[in-house]
PDB file of C-alpha atoms and ligand atoms in Angstrom:
ATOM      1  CA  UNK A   1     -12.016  -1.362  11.479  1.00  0.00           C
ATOM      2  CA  UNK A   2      -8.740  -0.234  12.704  1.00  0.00           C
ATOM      3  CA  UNK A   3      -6.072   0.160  10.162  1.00  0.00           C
ATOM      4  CA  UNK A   4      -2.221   0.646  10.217  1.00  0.00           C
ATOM      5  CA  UNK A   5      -0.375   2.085   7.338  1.00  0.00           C
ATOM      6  CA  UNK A   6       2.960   1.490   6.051  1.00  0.00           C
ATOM      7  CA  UNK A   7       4.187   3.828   3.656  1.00  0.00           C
ATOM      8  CA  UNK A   8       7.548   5.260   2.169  1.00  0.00           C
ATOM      9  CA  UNK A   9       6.661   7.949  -0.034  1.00  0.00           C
ATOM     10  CA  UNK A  10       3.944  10.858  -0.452  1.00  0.00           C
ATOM     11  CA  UNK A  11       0.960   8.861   0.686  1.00  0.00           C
ATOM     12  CA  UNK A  12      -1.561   9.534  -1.715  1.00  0.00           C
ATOM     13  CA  UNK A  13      -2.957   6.609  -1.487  1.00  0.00           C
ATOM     14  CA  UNK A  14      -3.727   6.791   2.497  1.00  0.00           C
ATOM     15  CA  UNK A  15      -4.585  10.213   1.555  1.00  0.00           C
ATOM     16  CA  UNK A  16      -7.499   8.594  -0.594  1.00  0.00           C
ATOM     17  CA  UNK A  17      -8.456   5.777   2.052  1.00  0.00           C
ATOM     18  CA  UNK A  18      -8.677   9.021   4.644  1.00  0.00           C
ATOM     19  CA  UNK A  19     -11.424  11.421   2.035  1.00  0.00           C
ATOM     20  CA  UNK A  20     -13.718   7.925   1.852  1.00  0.00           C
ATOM     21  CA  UNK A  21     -13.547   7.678   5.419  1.00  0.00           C
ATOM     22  CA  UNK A  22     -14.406  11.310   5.689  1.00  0.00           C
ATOM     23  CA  UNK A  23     -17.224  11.067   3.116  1.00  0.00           C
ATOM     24  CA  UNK A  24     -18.551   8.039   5.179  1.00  0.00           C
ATOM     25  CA  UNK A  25     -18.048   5.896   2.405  1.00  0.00           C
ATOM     26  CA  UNK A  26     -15.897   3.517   4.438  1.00  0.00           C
ATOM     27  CA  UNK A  27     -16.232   2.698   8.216  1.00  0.00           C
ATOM     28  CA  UNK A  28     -12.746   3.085   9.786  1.00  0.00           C
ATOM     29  CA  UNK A  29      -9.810   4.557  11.185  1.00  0.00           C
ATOM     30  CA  UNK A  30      -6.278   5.098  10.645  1.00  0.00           C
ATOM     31  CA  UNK A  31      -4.743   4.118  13.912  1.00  0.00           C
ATOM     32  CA  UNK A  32      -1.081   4.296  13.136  1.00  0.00           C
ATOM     33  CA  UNK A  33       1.195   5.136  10.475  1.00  0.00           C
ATOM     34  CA  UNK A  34       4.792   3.761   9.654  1.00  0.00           C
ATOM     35  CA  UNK A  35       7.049   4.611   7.318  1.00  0.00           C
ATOM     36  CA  UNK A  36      10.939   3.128   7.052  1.00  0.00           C
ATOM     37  CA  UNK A  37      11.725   6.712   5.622  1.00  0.00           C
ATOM     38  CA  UNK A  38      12.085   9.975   8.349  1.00  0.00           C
ATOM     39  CA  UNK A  39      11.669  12.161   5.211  1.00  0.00           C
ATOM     40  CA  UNK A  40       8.728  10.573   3.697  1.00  0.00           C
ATOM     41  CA  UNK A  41       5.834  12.949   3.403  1.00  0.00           C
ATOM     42  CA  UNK A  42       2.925   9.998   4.189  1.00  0.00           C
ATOM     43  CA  UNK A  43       4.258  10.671   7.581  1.00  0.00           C
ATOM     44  CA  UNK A  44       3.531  14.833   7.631  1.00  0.00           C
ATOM     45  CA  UNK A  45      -0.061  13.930   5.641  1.00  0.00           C
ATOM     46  CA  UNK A  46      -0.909  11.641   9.204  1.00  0.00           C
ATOM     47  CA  UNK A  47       0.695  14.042  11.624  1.00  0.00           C
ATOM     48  CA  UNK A  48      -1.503  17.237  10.338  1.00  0.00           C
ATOM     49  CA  UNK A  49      -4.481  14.623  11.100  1.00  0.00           C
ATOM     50  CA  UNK A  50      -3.379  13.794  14.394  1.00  0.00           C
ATOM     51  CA  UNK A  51      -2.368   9.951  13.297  1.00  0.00           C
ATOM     52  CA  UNK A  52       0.290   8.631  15.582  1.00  0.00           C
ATOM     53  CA  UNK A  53       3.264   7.594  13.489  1.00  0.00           C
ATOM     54  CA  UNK A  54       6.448   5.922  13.341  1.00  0.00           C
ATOM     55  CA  UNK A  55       9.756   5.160  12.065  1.00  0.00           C
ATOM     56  CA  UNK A  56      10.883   1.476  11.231  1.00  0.00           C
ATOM     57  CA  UNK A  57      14.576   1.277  11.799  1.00  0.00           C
ATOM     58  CA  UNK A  58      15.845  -0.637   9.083  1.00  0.00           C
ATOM     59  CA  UNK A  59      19.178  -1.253  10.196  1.00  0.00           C
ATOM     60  CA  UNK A  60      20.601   0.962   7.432  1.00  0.00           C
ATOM     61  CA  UNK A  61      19.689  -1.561   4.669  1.00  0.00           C
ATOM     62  CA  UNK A  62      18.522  -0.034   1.602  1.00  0.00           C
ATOM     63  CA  UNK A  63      15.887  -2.089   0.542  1.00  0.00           C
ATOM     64  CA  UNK A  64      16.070  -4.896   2.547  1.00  0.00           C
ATOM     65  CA  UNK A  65      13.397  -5.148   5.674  1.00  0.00           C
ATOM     66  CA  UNK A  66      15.284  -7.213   8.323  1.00  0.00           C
ATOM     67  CA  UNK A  67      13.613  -9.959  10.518  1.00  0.00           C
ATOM     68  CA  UNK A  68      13.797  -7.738  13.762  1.00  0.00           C
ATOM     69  CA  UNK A  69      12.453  -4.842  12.175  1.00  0.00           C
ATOM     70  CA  UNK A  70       9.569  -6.744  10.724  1.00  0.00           C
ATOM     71  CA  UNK A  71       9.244  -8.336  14.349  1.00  0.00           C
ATOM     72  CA  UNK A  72       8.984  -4.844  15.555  1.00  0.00           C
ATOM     73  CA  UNK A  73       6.380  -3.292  12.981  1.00  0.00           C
ATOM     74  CA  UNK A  74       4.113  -6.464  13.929  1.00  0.00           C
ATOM     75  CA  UNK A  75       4.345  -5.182  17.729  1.00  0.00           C
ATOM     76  CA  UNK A  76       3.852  -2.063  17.490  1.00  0.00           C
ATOM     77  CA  UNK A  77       0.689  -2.468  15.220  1.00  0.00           C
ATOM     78  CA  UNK A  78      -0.776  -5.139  17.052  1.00  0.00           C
ATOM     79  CA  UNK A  79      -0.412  -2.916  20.322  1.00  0.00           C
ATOM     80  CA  UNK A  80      -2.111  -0.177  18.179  1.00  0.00           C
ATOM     81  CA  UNK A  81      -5.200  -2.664  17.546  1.00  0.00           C
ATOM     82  CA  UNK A  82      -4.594  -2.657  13.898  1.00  0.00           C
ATOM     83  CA  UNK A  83      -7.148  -4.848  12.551  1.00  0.00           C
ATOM     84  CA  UNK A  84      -6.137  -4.470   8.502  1.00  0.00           C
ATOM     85  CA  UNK A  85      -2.437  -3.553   7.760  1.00  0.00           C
ATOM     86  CA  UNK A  86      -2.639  -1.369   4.136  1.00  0.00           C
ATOM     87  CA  UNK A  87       0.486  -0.993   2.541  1.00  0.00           C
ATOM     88  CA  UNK A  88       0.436   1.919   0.404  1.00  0.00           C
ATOM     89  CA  UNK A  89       3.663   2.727  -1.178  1.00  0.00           C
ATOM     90  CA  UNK A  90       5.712   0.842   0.939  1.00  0.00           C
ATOM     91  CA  UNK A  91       9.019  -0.215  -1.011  1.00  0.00           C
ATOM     92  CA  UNK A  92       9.988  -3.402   1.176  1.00  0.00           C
ATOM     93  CA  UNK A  93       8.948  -6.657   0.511  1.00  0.00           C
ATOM     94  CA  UNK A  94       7.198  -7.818   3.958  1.00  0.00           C
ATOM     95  CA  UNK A  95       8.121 -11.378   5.069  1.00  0.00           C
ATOM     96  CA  UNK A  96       7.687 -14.044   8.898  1.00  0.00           C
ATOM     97  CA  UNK A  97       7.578 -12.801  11.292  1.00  0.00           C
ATOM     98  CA  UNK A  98       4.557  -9.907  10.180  1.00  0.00           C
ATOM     99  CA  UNK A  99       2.848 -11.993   7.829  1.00  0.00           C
ATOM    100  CA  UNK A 100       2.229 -14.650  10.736  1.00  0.00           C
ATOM    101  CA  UNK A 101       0.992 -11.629  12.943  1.00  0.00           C
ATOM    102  CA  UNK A 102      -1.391 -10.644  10.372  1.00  0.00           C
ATOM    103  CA  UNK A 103      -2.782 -13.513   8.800  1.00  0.00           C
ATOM    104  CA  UNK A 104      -4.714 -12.747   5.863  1.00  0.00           C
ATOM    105  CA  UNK A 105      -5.184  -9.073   7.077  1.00  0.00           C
ATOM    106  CA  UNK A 106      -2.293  -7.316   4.992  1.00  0.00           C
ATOM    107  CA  UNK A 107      -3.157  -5.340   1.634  1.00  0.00           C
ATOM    108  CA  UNK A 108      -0.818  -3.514  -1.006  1.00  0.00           C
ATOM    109  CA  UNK A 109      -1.852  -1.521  -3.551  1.00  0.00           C
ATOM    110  CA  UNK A 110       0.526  -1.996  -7.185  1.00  0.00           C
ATOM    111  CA  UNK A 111       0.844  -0.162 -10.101  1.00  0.00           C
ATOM    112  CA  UNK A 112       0.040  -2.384 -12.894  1.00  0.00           C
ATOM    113  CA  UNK A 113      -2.252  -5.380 -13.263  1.00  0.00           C
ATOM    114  CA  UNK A 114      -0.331  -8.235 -11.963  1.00  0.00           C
ATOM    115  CA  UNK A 115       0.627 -10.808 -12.093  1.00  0.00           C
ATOM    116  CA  UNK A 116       1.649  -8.288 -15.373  1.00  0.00           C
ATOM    117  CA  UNK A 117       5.011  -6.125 -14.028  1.00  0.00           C
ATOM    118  CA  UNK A 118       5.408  -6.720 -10.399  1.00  0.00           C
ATOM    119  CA  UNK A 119       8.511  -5.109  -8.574  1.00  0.00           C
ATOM    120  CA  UNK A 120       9.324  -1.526  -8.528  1.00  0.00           C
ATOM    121  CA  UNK A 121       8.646   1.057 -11.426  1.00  0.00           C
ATOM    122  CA  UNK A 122       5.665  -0.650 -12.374  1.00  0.00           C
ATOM    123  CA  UNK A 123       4.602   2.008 -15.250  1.00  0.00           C
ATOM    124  CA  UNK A 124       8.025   2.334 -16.168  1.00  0.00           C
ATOM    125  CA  UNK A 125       7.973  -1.496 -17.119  1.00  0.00           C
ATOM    126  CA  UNK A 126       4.864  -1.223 -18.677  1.00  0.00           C
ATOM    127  CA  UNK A 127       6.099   1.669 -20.855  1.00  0.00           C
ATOM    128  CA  UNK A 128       9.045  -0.099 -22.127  1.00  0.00           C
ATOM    129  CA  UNK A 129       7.520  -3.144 -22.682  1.00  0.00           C
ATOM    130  CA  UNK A 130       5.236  -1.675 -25.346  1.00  0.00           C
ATOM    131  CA  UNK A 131       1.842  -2.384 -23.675  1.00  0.00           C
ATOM    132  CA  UNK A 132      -1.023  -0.526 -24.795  1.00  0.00           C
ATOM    133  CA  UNK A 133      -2.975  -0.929 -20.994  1.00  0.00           C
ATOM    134  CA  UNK A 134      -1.652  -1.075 -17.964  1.00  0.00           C
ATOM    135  CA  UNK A 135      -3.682  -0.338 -14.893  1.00  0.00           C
ATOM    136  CA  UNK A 136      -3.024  -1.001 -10.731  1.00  0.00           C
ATOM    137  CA  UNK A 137      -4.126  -3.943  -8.288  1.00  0.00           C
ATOM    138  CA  UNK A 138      -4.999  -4.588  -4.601  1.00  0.00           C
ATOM    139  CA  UNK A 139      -4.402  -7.779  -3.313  1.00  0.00           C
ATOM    140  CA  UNK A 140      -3.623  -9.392  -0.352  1.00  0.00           C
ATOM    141  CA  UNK A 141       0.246  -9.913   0.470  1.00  0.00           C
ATOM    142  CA  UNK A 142       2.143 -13.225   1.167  1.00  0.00           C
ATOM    143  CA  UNK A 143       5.517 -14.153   0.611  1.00  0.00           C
ATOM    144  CA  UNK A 144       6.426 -13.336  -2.745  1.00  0.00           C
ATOM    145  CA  UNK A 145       6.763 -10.001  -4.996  1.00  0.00           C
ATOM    146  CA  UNK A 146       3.208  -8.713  -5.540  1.00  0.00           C
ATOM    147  CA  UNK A 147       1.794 -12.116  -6.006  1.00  0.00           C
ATOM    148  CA  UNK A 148      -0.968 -12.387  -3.552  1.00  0.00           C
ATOM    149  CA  UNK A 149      -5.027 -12.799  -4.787  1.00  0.00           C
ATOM    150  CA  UNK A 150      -5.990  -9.981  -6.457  1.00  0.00           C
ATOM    151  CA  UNK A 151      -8.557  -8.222  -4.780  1.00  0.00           C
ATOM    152  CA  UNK A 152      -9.855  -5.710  -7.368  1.00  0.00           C
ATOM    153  CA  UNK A 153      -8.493  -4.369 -10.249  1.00  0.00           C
ATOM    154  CA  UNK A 154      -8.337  -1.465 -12.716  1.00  0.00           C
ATOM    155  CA  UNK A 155      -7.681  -0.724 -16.390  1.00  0.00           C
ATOM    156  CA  UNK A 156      -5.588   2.348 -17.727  1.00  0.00           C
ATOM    157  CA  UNK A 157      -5.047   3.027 -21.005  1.00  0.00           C
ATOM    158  CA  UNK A 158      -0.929   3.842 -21.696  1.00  0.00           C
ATOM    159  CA  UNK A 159      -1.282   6.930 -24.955  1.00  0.00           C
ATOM    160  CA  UNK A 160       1.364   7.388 -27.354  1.00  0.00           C
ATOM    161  CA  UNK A 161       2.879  10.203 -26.053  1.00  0.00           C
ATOM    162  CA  UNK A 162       2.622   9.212 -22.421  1.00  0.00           C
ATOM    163  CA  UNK A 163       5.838   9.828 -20.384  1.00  0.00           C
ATOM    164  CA  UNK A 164       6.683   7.542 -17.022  1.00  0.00           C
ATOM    165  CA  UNK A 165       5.105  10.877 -15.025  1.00  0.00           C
ATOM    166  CA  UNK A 166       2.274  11.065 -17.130  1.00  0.00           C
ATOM    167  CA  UNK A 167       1.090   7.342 -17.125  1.00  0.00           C
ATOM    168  CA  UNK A 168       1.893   6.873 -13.405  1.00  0.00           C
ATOM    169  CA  UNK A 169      -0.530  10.153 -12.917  1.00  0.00           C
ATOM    170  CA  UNK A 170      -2.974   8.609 -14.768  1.00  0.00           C
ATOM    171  CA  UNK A 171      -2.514   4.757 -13.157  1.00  0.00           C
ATOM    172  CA  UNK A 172      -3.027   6.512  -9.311  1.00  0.00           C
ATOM    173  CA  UNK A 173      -6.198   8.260 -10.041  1.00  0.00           C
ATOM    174  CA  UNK A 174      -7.612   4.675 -10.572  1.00  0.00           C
ATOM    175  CA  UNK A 175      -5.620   4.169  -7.433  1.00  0.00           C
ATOM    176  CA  UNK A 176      -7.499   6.130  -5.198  1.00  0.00           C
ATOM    177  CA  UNK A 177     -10.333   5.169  -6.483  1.00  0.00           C
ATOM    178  CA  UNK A 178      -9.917   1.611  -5.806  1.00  0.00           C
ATOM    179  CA  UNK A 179      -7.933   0.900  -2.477  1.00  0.00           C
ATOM    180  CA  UNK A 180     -11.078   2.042  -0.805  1.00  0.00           C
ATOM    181  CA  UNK A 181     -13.608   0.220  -2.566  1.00  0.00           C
ATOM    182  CA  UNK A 182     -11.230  -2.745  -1.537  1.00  0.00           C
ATOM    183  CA  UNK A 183     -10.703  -2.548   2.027  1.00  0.00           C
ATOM    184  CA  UNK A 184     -14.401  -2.322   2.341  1.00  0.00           C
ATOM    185  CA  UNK A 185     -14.674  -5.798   0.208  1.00  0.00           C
ATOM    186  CA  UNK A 186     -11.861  -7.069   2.750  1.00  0.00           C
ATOM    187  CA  UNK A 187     -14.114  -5.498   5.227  1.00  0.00           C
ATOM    188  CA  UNK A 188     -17.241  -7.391   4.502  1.00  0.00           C
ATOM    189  CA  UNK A 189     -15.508 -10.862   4.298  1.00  0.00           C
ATOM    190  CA  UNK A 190     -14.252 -10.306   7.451  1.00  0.00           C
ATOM    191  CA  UNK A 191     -18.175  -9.644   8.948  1.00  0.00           C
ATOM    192  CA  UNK A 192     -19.298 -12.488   7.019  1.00  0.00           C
ATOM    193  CA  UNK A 193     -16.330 -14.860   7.809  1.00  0.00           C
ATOM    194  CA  UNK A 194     -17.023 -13.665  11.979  1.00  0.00           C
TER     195      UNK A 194
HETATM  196  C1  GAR B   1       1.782   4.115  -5.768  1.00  0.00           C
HETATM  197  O1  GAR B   1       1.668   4.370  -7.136  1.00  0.00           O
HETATM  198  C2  GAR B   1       1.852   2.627  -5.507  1.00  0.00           C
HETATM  199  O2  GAR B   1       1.106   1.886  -6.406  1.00  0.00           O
HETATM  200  C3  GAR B   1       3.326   2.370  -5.664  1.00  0.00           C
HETATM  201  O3  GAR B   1       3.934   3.487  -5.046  1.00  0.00           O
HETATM  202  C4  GAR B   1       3.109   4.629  -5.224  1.00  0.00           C
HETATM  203  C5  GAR B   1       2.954   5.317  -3.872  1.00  0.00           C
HETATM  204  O4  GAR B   1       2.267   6.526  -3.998  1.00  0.00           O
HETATM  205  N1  GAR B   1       3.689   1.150  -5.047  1.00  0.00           N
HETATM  206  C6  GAR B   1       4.579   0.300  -5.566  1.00  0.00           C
HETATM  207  O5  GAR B   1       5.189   0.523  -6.595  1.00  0.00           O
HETATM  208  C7  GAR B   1       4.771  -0.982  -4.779  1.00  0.00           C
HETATM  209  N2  GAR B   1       5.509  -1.944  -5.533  1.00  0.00           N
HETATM  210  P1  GAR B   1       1.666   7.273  -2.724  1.00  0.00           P
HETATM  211  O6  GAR B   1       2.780   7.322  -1.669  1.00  0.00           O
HETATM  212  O7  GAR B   1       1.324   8.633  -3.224  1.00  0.00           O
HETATM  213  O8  GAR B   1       0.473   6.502  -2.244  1.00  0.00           O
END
């Protein structure tokens, strides 16, 4: 399975997906990286591994992800091969054209267990909303805010003394642990659906 990654931070989630592929606990390959940042570190993890990468040009819009840039991300990683698109800190919400390129085939990884706190800052939300778990999600992405079916889903505890740092540590080690174990359940559907 070939997957493309879009990112816009460190990338310690494709850092994750990467160790179970090298521990043979999942069968693919990371076939292209994309970030809308130039400074974002996801895109040094990919070049030390010899991951082609890219930059999506935005436009100069903050946070918005303009039709021709999504129109361009959906070229370039279907002339990659990308089977599975895994976004994995990516801080744009994707939208047509890229969903219709990749029907069914696009994952994000959130920090808290939706549909509880979707948008950005999940722990943050959590924190200040007085919860005593929070946790993270992967689920396939369609049009709206995080509200695609969950794929899996984990449970993290939020401690009295936790700080934003200190819960959002906490919420990504059940990150990486789980964005694997998910793209090889997306994995297996796909073999069975085929
Ligand atoms: C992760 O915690 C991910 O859940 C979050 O960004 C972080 C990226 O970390 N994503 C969102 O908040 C999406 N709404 P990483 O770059 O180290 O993988």
């Amino acid at each position: 399975m070939r997957l493309g990654i879009l990112g816009s931070g460190s990338g310690s989630n494709m850092q994750a997906i990467l160790d179970a592929i090298d521990a043979g606990t999942l069968d693919a390959e990371i076939v292209l990286v994309l970030s809308d940042r130039p400074d974002a570190y996801i895109l040094e993890r990919a070049r030390e591994r010899g991951i082609a990468t890219g930059l999506i040009d935005c436009r100069g819009f903050r946070t918005k992800f303009p039709d021709e840039a999504q129109a361009e991300t959906a070229k370039a990683l279907q002339q990659a091969g990308v089977d599975l698109i895994c976004l994995a800190g990516f801080l744009r919400l994707v939208k047509q054209p890229l969903l219709e390129a990749f029907p069914n085939r696009i994952l994000n990884i959130h920090p808290a267990l939706l549909p509880a706190f979707p948008g950005l800052d999940a722990w943050v939300q959590a924190l200040e909303a007085g919860v005593s778990e929070t946790g993270c999600t992967v689920h396939y992405v369609d049009a709206g805010m995080d509200t695609g079916p969950a794929i899996l889903q984990a449970k993290v505890p939020v401690l009295p003394d936790d700080t934003p740092e200190s819960l959002h540590a906490r919420i990504q080690e059940q990150e990486h642990r789980i964005y694997p174990e998910a793209i090889r359940l997306v994995q297996e559907s796909l073999s069975t659906a085929s």
